[in-house]
Tab-separated table of C-alpha atoms in Angstrom:
chain	number	residue	atom	x	y	z
B	1	UNK	CA	-99.209	-16.707	-59.449
B	2	UNK	CA	-99.580	-18.495	-62.861
B	3	UNK	CA	-98.818	-20.827	-65.543
B	4	UNK	CA	-97.851	-19.093	-68.669
B	5	UNK	CA	-99.991	-21.385	-71.479
B	6	UNK	CA	-99.171	-20.231	-75.450
B	7	UNK	CA	-96.466	-21.096	-77.580
B	8	UNK	CA	-93.768	-18.168	-76.871
B	9	UNK	CA	-92.996	-19.090	-73.237
B	10	UNK	CA	-91.281	-15.626	-71.414
B	11	UNK	CA	-88.785	-14.482	-68.697
B	12	UNK	CA	-88.153	-11.978	-67.303
B	13	UNK	CA	-89.895	-8.620	-65.854
B	14	UNK	CA	-93.432	-6.468	-67.441
B	15	UNK	CA	-94.600	-3.453	-65.650
B	16	UNK	CA	-95.906	-5.464	-62.104
B	17	UNK	CA	-95.550	-9.957	-64.026
B	18	UNK	CA	-92.675	-11.298	-63.454
B	19	UNK	CA	-92.384	-14.061	-65.849
B	20	UNK	CA	-90.184	-16.628	-64.808
B	21	UNK	CA	-90.106	-20.516	-64.811
B	22	UNK	CA	-89.200	-23.202	-61.855
B	23	UNK	CA	-89.890	-27.000	-61.649
B	24	UNK	CA	-93.842	-27.018	-62.271
B	25	UNK	CA	-93.711	-25.423	-65.178
B	26	UNK	CA	-93.109	-21.284	-66.918
B	27	UNK	CA	-95.024	-19.126	-64.301
B	28	UNK	CA	-96.160	-15.637	-64.536
B	29	UNK	CA	-97.295	-13.891	-60.965
B	30	UNK	CA	-97.526	-10.337	-60.277
B	31	UNK	CA	-94.480	-8.160	-58.104
B	32	UNK	CA	-95.851	-6.550	-55.010
B	33	UNK	CA	-94.896	-7.420	-51.201
B	34	UNK	CA	-95.285	-6.012	-47.548
B	35	UNK	CA	-93.129	-3.089	-46.857
B	36	UNK	CA	-89.833	-5.146	-44.898
B	37	UNK	CA	-89.680	-1.994	-41.560
B	38	UNK	CA	-93.304	-2.557	-41.658
B	39	UNK	CA	-93.365	-6.598	-41.693
B	40	UNK	CA	-90.886	-6.027	-38.713
B	41	UNK	CA	-91.609	-3.211	-35.879
B	42	UNK	CA	-95.631	-3.921	-36.754
B	43	UNK	CA	-98.189	-5.018	-33.998
B	44	UNK	CA	-100.576	-6.632	-36.961
B	45	UNK	CA	-98.017	-9.039	-38.436
B	46	UNK	CA	-97.355	-9.908	-35.181
B	47	UNK	CA	-98.144	-12.727	-36.285
B	48	UNK	CA	-96.751	-13.268	-39.274
B	49	UNK	CA	-92.896	-12.536	-37.652
B	50	UNK	CA	-93.633	-15.883	-35.231
B	51	UNK	CA	-94.760	-17.931	-37.889
B	52	UNK	CA	-91.628	-16.718	-39.718
B	53	UNK	CA	-89.748	-17.207	-36.864
B	54	UNK	CA	-90.204	-21.376	-36.425
B	55	UNK	CA	-90.643	-21.881	-39.620
B	56	UNK	CA	-87.187	-20.707	-40.173
B	57	UNK	CA	-86.670	-23.250	-37.210
B	58	UNK	CA	-88.514	-26.032	-39.108
B	59	UNK	CA	-86.437	-25.657	-42.024
B	60	UNK	CA	-82.469	-25.260	-39.413
B	61	UNK	CA	-84.082	-28.674	-38.440
B	62	UNK	CA	-85.007	-29.592	-41.861
B	63	UNK	CA	-80.792	-29.347	-42.832
B	64	UNK	CA	-79.086	-30.482	-40.588
B	65	UNK	CA	-81.743	-33.887	-40.018
B	66	UNK	CA	-80.602	-34.122	-43.836
B	67	UNK	CA	-76.603	-32.836	-43.777
B	68	UNK	CA	-76.118	-35.656	-40.772
B	69	UNK	CA	-78.247	-38.621	-43.480
B	70	UNK	CA	-76.123	-37.359	-46.614
B	71	UNK	CA	-74.676	-39.724	-46.814
B	72	UNK	CA	-77.930	-42.886	-47.478
B	73	UNK	CA	-79.484	-39.332	-49.555
B	74	UNK	CA	-77.093	-38.964	-51.572
B	75	UNK	CA	-79.062	-42.176	-53.837
B	76	UNK	CA	-82.427	-41.671	-52.140
B	77	UNK	CA	-85.088	-38.340	-52.274
B	78	UNK	CA	-86.543	-37.168	-54.757
B	79	UNK	CA	-86.638	-33.338	-56.233
B	80	UNK	CA	-89.118	-31.954	-53.031
B	81	UNK	CA	-87.641	-33.756	-49.838
B	82	UNK	CA	-86.595	-30.049	-48.297
B	83	UNK	CA	-89.572	-28.519	-49.009
B	84	UNK	CA	-91.739	-31.374	-47.647
B	85	UNK	CA	-89.327	-32.240	-44.050
B	86	UNK	CA	-89.792	-28.703	-43.219
B	87	UNK	CA	-93.596	-28.675	-43.685
B	88	UNK	CA	-93.367	-32.487	-41.281
B	89	UNK	CA	-90.607	-30.155	-39.181
B	90	UNK	CA	-92.975	-27.708	-38.723
B	91	UNK	CA	-95.879	-30.388	-37.114
B	92	UNK	CA	-92.703	-31.684	-35.137
B	93	UNK	CA	-92.144	-27.502	-33.521
B	94	UNK	CA	-96.031	-26.891	-33.586
B	95	UNK	CA	-96.621	-29.315	-31.613
B	96	UNK	CA	-94.349	-28.032	-28.618
B	97	UNK	CA	-97.280	-27.880	-26.019
B	98	UNK	CA	-94.365	-25.381	-22.889
B	99	UNK	CA	-92.692	-22.806	-25.190
B	100	UNK	CA	-94.640	-18.944	-26.221
B	101	UNK	CA	-96.105	-19.119	-30.010
B	102	UNK	CA	-93.089	-18.462	-32.154
B	103	UNK	CA	-90.369	-20.229	-29.602
B	104	UNK	CA	-90.842	-22.940	-30.306
B	105	UNK	CA	-88.792	-25.735	-30.742
B	106	UNK	CA	-87.423	-28.574	-31.521
B	107	UNK	CA	-86.380	-30.290	-28.905
B	108	UNK	CA	-89.358	-29.058	-26.378
B	109	UNK	CA	-92.135	-30.996	-29.703
B	110	UNK	CA	-92.542	-34.421	-30.610
B	111	UNK	CA	-89.235	-35.878	-32.469
B	112	UNK	CA	-91.463	-38.895	-32.820
B	113	UNK	CA	-94.307	-37.206	-35.409
B	114	UNK	CA	-91.056	-37.919	-38.789
B	115	UNK	CA	-91.178	-40.960	-37.792
B	116	UNK	CA	-92.116	-42.952	-41.423
B	117	UNK	CA	-91.269	-39.749	-43.839
B	118	UNK	CA	-90.305	-41.570	-46.812
B	119	UNK	CA	-87.027	-38.836	-49.046
B	120	UNK	CA	-88.411	-39.879	-51.905
B	121	UNK	CA	-91.798	-40.232	-53.226
B	122	UNK	CA	-90.818	-42.459	-55.648
B	123	UNK	CA	-90.053	-44.764	-54.428
B	124	UNK	CA	-91.493	-45.016	-51.202
B	125	UNK	CA	-90.353	-48.007	-48.733
B	126	UNK	CA	-93.154	-49.161	-47.595
B	127	UNK	CA	-95.001	-49.490	-51.211
B	128	UNK	CA	-91.842	-51.378	-51.366
B	129	UNK	CA	-89.700	-53.575	-48.373
B	130	UNK	CA	-91.565	-56.029	-47.873
B	131	UNK	CA	-90.062	-58.428	-45.706
B	132	UNK	CA	-90.552	-57.715	-42.169
B	133	UNK	CA	-87.818	-56.167	-40.596
B	134	UNK	CA	-86.597	-54.230	-36.559
B	135	UNK	CA	-85.526	-50.892	-35.378
B	136	UNK	CA	-84.965	-50.626	-31.767
B	137	UNK	CA	-82.670	-47.673	-30.992
B	138	UNK	CA	-80.902	-48.487	-27.487
B	139	UNK	CA	-80.710	-44.564	-25.447
B	140	UNK	CA	-78.404	-46.313	-22.746
B	141	UNK	CA	-75.671	-48.398	-24.510
B	142	UNK	CA	-76.386	-45.864	-28.148
B	143	UNK	CA	-77.419	-49.114	-30.632
B	144	UNK	CA	-79.529	-47.469	-33.815
B	145	UNK	CA	-79.595	-51.684	-35.456
B	146	UNK	CA	-82.514	-53.011	-38.199
B	147	UNK	CA	-82.515	-57.482	-38.316
B	148	UNK	CA	-84.904	-58.795	-40.709
B	149	UNK	CA	-85.023	-62.952	-41.390
B	150	UNK	CA	-83.670	-64.797	-44.131
B	151	UNK	CA	-86.416	-63.263	-47.174
B	152	UNK	CA	-86.801	-63.814	-50.488
B	153	UNK	CA	-85.471	-60.661	-52.437
B	154	UNK	CA	-88.484	-61.869	-55.515
B	155	UNK	CA	-91.681	-62.030	-52.819
B	156	UNK	CA	-90.181	-59.358	-50.646
B	157	UNK	CA	-88.679	-56.536	-52.695
B	158	UNK	CA	-91.763	-54.615	-54.640
B	159	UNK	CA	-88.306	-53.976	-56.936
B	160	UNK	CA	-88.320	-51.150	-60.375
B	161	UNK	CA	-88.105	-52.830	-64.285
B	162	UNK	CA	-84.403	-53.538	-64.918
B	163	UNK	CA	-83.255	-54.793	-61.466
B	164	UNK	CA	-81.604	-57.204	-61.307
B	165	UNK	CA	-79.253	-56.986	-57.790
B	166	UNK	CA	-80.045	-54.447	-54.835
B	167	UNK	CA	-79.072	-54.253	-51.009
B	168	UNK	CA	-80.300	-52.983	-48.060
B	169	UNK	CA	-79.051	-49.470	-46.567
B	170	UNK	CA	-78.839	-47.961	-42.849
B	171	UNK	CA	-77.935	-45.160	-41.186
B	172	UNK	CA	-78.467	-44.068	-36.781
B	173	UNK	CA	-78.209	-40.605	-36.245
B	174	UNK	CA	-77.898	-39.226	-33.323
B	175	UNK	CA	-79.359	-34.626	-34.233
B	176	UNK	CA	-78.446	-31.878	-31.403
B	177	UNK	CA	-80.810	-29.352	-33.049
B	178	UNK	CA	-79.549	-26.098	-30.744
B	179	UNK	CA	-76.486	-26.237	-31.779
B	180	UNK	CA	-76.653	-28.335	-35.109
B	181	UNK	CA	-73.772	-30.751	-34.396
B	182	UNK	CA	-74.959	-34.894	-34.471
B	183	UNK	CA	-73.757	-37.581	-34.087
B	184	UNK	CA	-74.155	-40.774	-36.971
B	185	UNK	CA	-73.468	-43.492	-38.133
B	186	UNK	CA	-74.850	-45.448	-41.325
B	187	UNK	CA	-73.869	-49.252	-42.961
B	188	UNK	CA	-74.712	-51.766	-45.510
B	189	UNK	CA	-74.930	-55.350	-47.015
B	190	UNK	CA	-72.665	-56.575	-49.592
B	191	UNK	CA	-75.042	-56.042	-53.305
B	192	UNK	CA	-77.656	-59.345	-53.326
B	193	UNK	CA	-79.199	-60.376	-56.215
B	194	UNK	CA	-82.826	-60.171	-56.897
B	195	UNK	CA	-84.127	-62.648	-57.164
B	196	UNK	CA	-85.106	-66.286	-55.526
B	197	UNK	CA	-82.782	-67.703	-53.978
B	198	UNK	CA	-83.412	-66.773	-49.896
B	199	UNK	CA	-80.811	-64.185	-47.992
B	200	UNK	CA	-79.085	-65.139	-44.606
B	201	UNK	CA	-80.162	-62.882	-42.113
B	202	UNK	CA	-79.378	-59.327	-41.906
B	203	UNK	CA	-77.965	-57.148	-38.893
B	204	UNK	CA	-76.455	-53.347	-38.989
B	205	UNK	CA	-75.705	-51.983	-35.575
B	206	UNK	CA	-75.356	-48.542	-36.294
B	207	UNK	CA	-73.603	-46.951	-32.826
B	208	UNK	CA	-74.308	-43.535	-31.077
B	209	UNK	CA	-73.972	-41.963	-28.633
B	210	UNK	CA	-74.133	-44.244	-25.369
B	211	UNK	CA	-76.672	-41.745	-22.930
B	212	UNK	CA	-77.216	-39.215	-25.366
B	213	UNK	CA	-80.511	-36.816	-24.166
B	214	UNK	CA	-81.166	-36.221	-28.109
B	215	UNK	CA	-83.560	-37.369	-31.033
B	216	UNK	CA	-81.985	-40.931	-31.961
B	217	UNK	CA	-83.519	-41.513	-35.655
B	218	UNK	CA	-83.299	-44.650	-37.424
B	219	UNK	CA	-83.566	-44.032	-41.473
B	220	UNK	CA	-83.887	-47.406	-44.257
B	221	UNK	CA	-83.501	-48.145	-47.082
B	222	UNK	CA	-83.416	-49.566	-51.122
B	223	UNK	CA	-81.068	-49.202	-53.175
B	224	UNK	CA	-81.275	-51.140	-56.544
B	225	UNK	CA	-78.244	-51.418	-59.536
B	226	UNK	CA	-78.561	-53.630	-62.831
B	227	UNK	CA	-75.822	-55.310	-63.613
B	228	UNK	CA	-74.042	-55.137	-67.513
B	229	UNK	CA	-71.452	-56.927	-67.961
B	230	UNK	CA	-70.083	-58.125	-64.737
B	231	UNK	CA	-70.331	-54.590	-63.909
B	232	UNK	CA	-73.002	-52.795	-60.564
B	233	UNK	CA	-74.595	-49.374	-62.102
B	234	UNK	CA	-77.249	-48.277	-59.891
B	235	UNK	CA	-80.326	-48.209	-61.344
B	236	UNK	CA	-81.891	-44.712	-63.194
B	237	UNK	CA	-78.513	-43.386	-60.533
B	238	UNK	CA	-81.169	-43.898	-57.755
B	239	UNK	CA	-84.154	-42.177	-58.848
B	240	UNK	CA	-86.494	-45.456	-57.358
B	241	UNK	CA	-84.444	-45.964	-54.112
B	242	UNK	CA	-86.598	-45.562	-51.623
B	243	UNK	CA	-84.996	-45.222	-47.372
B	244	UNK	CA	-87.669	-43.622	-44.435
B	245	UNK	CA	-87.717	-42.200	-41.063
B	246	UNK	CA	-88.760	-46.110	-39.417
B	247	UNK	CA	-88.127	-45.180	-35.978
B	248	UNK	CA	-87.881	-42.001	-33.561
B	249	UNK	CA	-87.085	-41.492	-30.217
B	250	UNK	CA	-87.124	-37.888	-28.927
B	251	UNK	CA	-85.164	-37.602	-26.383
B	252	UNK	CA	-85.252	-37.147	-22.794
């Protein structure tokens, strides 16, 4: 694969070279590949088939997690988040020490490896929210909570330029990666001024199934707003809104 340079950009195929536009710019690459039947049956490609199976499983796992958190992700993700999440899910699956290669999965892997995953590289929670918080997953009651003591927004939130207000958002999700189903609950504060006045204590509770044996996730984020003539507008359409998985319990 090579990048196209010059004033004239090509699209289409010339001989064995395909020219196209991608998110990374104008690309040129040679056509080719292995015959599909050979790839599916030739013993020489056994490792390739195993890797492909696990990569596909990682993609499906990432999709169900994204679907569960969709209400928050709509305003808090970057263009390459899907690929980054799939890569991290591959690591979760590769941590499965029980299943044979090619059949490793999220349930027998280490879902906790997703802890700290940032859904928006353009605005990371780790470099945006400095107010101490306590995230809790209570598997017995199904309560997935976040608690923040009072804090001064201008001191504890590194808001992007143009911000006048913000709100804290959170979600709890219970994911069944085998059946590709989930239970999700989310909560948010009111839109609060980004100023030098301390907030009240913030307590956010998201309830999923009590005594669940499935992996449980806690996501926490911030949404920024700009007030114009008394109206609140999402800042830059959410381009800088951070959202991260701050706690993960992989299940029993």
